[in-house]
mmCIF file of C-alpha atoms and ligand atoms in Angstrom:
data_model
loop_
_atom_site.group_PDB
_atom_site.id
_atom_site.type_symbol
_atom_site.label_atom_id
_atom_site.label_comp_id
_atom_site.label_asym_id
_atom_site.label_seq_id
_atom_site.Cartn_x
_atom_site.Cartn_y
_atom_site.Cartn_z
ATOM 1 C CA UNK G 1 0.429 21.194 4.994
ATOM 2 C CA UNK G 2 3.650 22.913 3.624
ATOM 3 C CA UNK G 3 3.505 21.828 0.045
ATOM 4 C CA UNK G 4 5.511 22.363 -2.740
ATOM 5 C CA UNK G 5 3.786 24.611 -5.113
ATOM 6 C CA UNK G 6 3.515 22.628 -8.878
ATOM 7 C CA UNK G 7 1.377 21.145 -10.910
ATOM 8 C CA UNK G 8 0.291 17.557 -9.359
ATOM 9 C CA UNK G 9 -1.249 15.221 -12.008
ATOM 10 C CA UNK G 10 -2.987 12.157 -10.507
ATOM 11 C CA UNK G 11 -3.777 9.242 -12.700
ATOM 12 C CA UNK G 12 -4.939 5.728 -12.073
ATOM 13 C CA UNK G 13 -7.135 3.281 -13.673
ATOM 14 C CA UNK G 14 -10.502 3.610 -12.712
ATOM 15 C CA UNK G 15 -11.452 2.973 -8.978
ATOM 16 C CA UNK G 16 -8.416 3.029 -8.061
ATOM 17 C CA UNK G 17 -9.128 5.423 -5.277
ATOM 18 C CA UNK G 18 -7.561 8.692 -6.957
ATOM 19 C CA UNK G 19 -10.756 10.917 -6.998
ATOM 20 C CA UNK G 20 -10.730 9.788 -3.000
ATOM 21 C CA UNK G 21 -7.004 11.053 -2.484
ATOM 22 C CA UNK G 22 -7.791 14.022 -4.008
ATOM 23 C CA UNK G 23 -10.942 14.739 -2.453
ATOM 24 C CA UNK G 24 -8.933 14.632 1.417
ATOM 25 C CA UNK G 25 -6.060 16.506 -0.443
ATOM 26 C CA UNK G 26 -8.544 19.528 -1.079
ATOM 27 C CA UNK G 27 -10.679 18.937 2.467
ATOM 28 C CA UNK G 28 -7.330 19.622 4.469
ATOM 29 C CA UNK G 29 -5.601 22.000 1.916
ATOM 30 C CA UNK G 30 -8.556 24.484 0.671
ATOM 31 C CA UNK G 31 -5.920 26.894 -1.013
ATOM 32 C CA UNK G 32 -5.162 24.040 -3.098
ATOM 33 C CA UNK G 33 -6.108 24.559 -6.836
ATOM 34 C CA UNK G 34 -7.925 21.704 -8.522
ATOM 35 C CA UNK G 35 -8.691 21.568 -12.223
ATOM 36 C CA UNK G 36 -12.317 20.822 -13.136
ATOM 37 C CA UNK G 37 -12.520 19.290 -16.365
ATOM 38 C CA UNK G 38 -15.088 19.122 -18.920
ATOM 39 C CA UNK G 39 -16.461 16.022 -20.066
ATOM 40 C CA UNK G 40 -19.476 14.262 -22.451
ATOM 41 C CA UNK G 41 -19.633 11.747 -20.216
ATOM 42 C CA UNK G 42 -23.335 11.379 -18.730
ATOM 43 C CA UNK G 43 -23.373 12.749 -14.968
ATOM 44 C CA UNK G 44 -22.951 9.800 -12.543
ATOM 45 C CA UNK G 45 -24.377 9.533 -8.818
ATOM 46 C CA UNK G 46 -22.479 12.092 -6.998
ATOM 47 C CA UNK G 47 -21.901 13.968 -9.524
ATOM 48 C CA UNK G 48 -21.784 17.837 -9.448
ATOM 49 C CA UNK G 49 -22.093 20.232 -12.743
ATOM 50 C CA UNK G 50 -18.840 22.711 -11.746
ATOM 51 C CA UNK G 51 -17.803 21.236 -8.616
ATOM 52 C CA UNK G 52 -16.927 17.520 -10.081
ATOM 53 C CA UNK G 53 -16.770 18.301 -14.111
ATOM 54 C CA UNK G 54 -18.384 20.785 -16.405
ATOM 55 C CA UNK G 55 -20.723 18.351 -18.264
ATOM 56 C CA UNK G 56 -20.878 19.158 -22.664
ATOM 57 C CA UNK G 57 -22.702 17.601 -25.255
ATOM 58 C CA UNK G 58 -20.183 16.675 -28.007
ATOM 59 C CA UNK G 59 -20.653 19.688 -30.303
ATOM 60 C CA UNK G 60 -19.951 21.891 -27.251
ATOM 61 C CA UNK G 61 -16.959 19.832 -26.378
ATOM 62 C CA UNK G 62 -15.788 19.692 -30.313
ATOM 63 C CA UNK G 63 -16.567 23.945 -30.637
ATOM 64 C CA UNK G 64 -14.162 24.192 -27.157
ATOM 65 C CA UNK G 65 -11.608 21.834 -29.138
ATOM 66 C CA UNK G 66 -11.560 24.181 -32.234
ATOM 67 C CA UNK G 67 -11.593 27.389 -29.832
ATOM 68 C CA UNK G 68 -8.408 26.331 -28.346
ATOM 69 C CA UNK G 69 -9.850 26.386 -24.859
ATOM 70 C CA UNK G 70 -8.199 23.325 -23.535
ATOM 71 C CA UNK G 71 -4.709 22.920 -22.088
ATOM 72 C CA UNK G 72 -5.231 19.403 -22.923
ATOM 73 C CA UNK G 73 -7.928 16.835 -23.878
ATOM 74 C CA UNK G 74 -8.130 12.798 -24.501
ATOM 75 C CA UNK G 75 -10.826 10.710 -25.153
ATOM 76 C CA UNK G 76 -11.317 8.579 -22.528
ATOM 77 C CA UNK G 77 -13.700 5.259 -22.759
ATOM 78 C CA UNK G 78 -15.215 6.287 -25.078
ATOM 79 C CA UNK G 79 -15.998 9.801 -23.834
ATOM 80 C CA UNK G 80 -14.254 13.439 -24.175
ATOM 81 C CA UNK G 81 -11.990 14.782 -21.423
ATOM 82 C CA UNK G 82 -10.383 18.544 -21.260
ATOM 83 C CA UNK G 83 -8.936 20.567 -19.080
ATOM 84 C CA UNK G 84 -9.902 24.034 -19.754
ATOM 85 C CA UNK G 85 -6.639 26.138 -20.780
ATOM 86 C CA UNK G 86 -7.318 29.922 -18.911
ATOM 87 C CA UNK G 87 -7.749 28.530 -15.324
ATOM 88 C CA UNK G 88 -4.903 26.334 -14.871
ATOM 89 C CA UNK G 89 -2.548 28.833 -16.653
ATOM 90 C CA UNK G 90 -3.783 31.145 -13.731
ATOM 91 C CA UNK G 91 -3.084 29.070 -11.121
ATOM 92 C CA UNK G 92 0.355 27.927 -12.473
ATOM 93 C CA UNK G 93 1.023 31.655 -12.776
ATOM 94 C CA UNK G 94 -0.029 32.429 -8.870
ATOM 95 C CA UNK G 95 2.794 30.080 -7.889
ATOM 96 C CA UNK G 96 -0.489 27.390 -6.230
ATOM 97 C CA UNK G 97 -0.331 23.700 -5.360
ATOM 98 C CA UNK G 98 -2.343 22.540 -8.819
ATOM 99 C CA UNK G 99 -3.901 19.460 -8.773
ATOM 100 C CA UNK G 100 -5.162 17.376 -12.141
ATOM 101 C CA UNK G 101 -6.967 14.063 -12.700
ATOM 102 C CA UNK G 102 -6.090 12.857 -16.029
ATOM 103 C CA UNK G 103 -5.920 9.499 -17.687
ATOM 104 C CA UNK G 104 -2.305 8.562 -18.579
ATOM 105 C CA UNK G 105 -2.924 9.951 -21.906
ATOM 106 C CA UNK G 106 -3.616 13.608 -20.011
ATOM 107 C CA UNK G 107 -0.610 13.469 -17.867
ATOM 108 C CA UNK G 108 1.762 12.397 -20.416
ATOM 109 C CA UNK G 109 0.564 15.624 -22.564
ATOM 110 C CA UNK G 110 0.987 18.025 -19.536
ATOM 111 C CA UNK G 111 4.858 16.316 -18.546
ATOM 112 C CA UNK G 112 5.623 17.376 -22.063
ATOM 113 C CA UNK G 113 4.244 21.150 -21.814
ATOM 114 C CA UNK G 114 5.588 21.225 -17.993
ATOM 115 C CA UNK G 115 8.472 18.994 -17.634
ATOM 116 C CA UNK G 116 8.767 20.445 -14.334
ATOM 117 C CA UNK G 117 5.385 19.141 -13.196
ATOM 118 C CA UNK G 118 5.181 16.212 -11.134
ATOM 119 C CA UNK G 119 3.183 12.678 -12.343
ATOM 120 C CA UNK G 120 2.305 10.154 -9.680
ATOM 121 C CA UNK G 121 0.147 6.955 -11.005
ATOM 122 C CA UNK G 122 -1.667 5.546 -7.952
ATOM 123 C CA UNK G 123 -2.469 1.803 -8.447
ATOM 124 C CA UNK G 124 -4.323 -0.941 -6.895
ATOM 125 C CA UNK G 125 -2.473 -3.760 -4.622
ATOM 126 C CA UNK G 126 -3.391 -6.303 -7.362
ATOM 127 C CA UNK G 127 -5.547 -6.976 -10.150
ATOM 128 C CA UNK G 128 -8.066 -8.872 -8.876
ATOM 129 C CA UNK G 129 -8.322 -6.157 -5.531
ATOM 130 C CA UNK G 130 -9.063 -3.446 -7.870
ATOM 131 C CA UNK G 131 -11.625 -5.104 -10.163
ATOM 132 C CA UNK G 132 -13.489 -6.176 -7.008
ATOM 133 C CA UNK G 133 -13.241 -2.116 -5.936
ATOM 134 C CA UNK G 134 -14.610 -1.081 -9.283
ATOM 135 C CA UNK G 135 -17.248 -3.544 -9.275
ATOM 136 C CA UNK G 136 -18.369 -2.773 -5.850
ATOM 137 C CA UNK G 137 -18.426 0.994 -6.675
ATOM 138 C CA UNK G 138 -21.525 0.294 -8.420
ATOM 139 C CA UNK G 139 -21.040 3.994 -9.811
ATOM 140 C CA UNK G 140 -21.033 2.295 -13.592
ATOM 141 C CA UNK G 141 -22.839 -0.090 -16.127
ATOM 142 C CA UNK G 142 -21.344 -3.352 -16.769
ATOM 143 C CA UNK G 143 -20.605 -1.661 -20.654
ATOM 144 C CA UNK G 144 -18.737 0.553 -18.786
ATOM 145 C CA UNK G 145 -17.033 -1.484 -16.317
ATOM 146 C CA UNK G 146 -16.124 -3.995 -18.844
ATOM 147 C CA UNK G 147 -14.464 -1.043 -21.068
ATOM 148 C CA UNK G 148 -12.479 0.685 -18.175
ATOM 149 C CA UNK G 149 -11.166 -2.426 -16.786
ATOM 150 C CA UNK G 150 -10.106 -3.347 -20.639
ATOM 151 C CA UNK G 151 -8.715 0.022 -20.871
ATOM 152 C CA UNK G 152 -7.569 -0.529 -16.820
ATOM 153 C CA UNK G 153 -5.467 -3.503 -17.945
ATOM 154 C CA UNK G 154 -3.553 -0.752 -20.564
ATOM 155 C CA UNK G 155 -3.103 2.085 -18.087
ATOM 156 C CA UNK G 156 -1.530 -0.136 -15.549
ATOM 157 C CA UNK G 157 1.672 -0.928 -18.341
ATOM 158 C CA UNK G 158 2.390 3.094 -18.164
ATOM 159 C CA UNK G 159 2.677 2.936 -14.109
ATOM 160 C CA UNK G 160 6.550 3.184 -15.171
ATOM 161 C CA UNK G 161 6.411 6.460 -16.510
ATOM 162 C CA UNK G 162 5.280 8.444 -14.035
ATOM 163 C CA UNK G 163 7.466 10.083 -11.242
ATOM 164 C CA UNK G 164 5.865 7.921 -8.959
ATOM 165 C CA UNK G 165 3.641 5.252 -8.208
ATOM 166 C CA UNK G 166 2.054 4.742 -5.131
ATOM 167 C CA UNK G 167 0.192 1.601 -4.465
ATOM 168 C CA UNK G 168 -3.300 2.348 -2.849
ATOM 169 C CA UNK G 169 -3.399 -1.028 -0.733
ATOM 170 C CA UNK G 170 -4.764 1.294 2.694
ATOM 171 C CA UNK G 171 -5.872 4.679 1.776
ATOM 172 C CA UNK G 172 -4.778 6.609 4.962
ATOM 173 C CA UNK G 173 -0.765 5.395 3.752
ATOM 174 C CA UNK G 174 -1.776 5.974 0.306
ATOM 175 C CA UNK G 175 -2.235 9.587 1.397
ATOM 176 C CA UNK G 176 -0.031 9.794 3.662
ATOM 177 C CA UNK G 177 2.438 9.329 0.899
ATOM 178 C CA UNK G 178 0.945 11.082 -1.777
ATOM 179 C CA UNK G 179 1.271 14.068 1.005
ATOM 180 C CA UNK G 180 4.832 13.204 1.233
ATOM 181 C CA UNK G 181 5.052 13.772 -2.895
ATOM 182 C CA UNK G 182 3.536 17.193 -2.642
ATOM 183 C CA UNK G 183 5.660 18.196 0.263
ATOM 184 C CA UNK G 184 8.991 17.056 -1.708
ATOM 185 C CA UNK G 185 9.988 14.684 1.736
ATOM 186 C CA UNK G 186 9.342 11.470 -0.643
ATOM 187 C CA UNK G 187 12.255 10.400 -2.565
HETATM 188 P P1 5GP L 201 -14.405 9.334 -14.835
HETATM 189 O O1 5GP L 201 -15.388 9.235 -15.958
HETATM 190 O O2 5GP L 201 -14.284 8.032 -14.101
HETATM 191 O O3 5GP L 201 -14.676 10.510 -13.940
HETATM 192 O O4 5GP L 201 -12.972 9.624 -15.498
HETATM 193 C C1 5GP L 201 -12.466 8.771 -16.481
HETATM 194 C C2 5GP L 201 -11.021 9.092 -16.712
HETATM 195 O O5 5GP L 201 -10.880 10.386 -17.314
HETATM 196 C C3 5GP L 201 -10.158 9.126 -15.455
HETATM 197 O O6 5GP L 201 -8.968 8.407 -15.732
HETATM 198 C C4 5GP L 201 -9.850 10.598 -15.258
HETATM 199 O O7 5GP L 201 -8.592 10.793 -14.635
HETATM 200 C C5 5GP L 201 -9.813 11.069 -16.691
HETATM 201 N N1 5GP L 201 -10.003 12.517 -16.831
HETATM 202 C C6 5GP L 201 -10.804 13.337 -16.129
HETATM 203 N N2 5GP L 201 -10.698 14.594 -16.566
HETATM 204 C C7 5GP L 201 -9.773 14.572 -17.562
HETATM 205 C C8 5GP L 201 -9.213 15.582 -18.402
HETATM 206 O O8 5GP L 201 -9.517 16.763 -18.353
HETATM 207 N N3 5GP L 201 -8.292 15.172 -19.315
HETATM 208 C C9 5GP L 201 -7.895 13.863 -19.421
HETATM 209 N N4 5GP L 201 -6.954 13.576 -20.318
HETATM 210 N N5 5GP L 201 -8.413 12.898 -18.649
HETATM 211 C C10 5GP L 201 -9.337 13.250 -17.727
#
């Protein structure tokens, strides 16, 4: 795939099938950058230390903060998020297709360092289709459903800010398009 080389920030509210999109982005496109971020979170099913996040305990995270290590960071229901600085800043300097998950609050920090960069929001068909998704993920709690589909119910007003929003109703289109965004053919 002949993509455009940028910084690609992905955001959605949660199961709203980004971490899927991204996961074929990075199976067909290797050379592909994608920014692990650190978290406090506790490790879910699935998880991976260093392949899906770098996982902290909230001193660690807070010692990072003060360091300066992250490009960016948010705290996210309830837990810390950050994108550690010296990596990305590498890739962006190679000229490579970056790719970051971030909640909105992420991707509206990174438009303002990189204008340039490109946001795309990827959101459910409808309300009731995605809390049916998250539910049947059965990746969280019911704390922590009930919190990210409160905090869901924000993220979905900020849709309109980002360079694009692509509605994740089948995921082969919603790829399919989201390929389209990274190749520049999508208007
Ligand atoms: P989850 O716990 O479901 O993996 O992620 C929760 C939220 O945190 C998602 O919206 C995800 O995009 C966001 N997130 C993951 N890493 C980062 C990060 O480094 N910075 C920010 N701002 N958000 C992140």
């Amino acid at each position: 795939m002949k993509a455009v080389p940028n910084l690609y920030i992905i955001s959605s509210v949660a199961g709203g099938g980004k971490s899927t999109i991204i996961q074929a982005l990075l199976k067909e496109n290797p050379e592909f950058y994608f920014s692990i971020s650190c978290t406090t979170r506790d490790p879910r099913p699935g998880d991976e230390e260093g392949k899906t996040y770098y996982f902290l305990t909230i001193p660690e995270f807070q010692k990072k903060i003060a360091d300066g290590e992250f490009y960016e960071w948010a705290e996210v229901h309830g837990n810390y998020y950050g994108t550690p600085k010296a990596p990305i800043l590498d890739a962006i300097k190679e000229h490579r297709v970056a790719l970051m998950d971030l909640d909105v609050q992420g991707a509206k920090s990174v438009k303002q360092l990189r204008p340039e960069s490109v946001t795309i929001f990827i959101e459910p068909p409808s309300r009731e289709i995605w809390i049916e998704r998250l539910i049947r993920r059965g990746t969280d709690s019911k704390t922590s459903i009930e919190k990210r589909i409160e905090n869901g119910i924000i993220e979905l007003d900020e849709a309109p800010s980002f360079d694009y929003v692509v509605i994740n109703d089948r995921l082969e289109d919603a790829i399919t398009e989201v390929k389209a965004i990274l190749c520049g053919t999508k208007s």
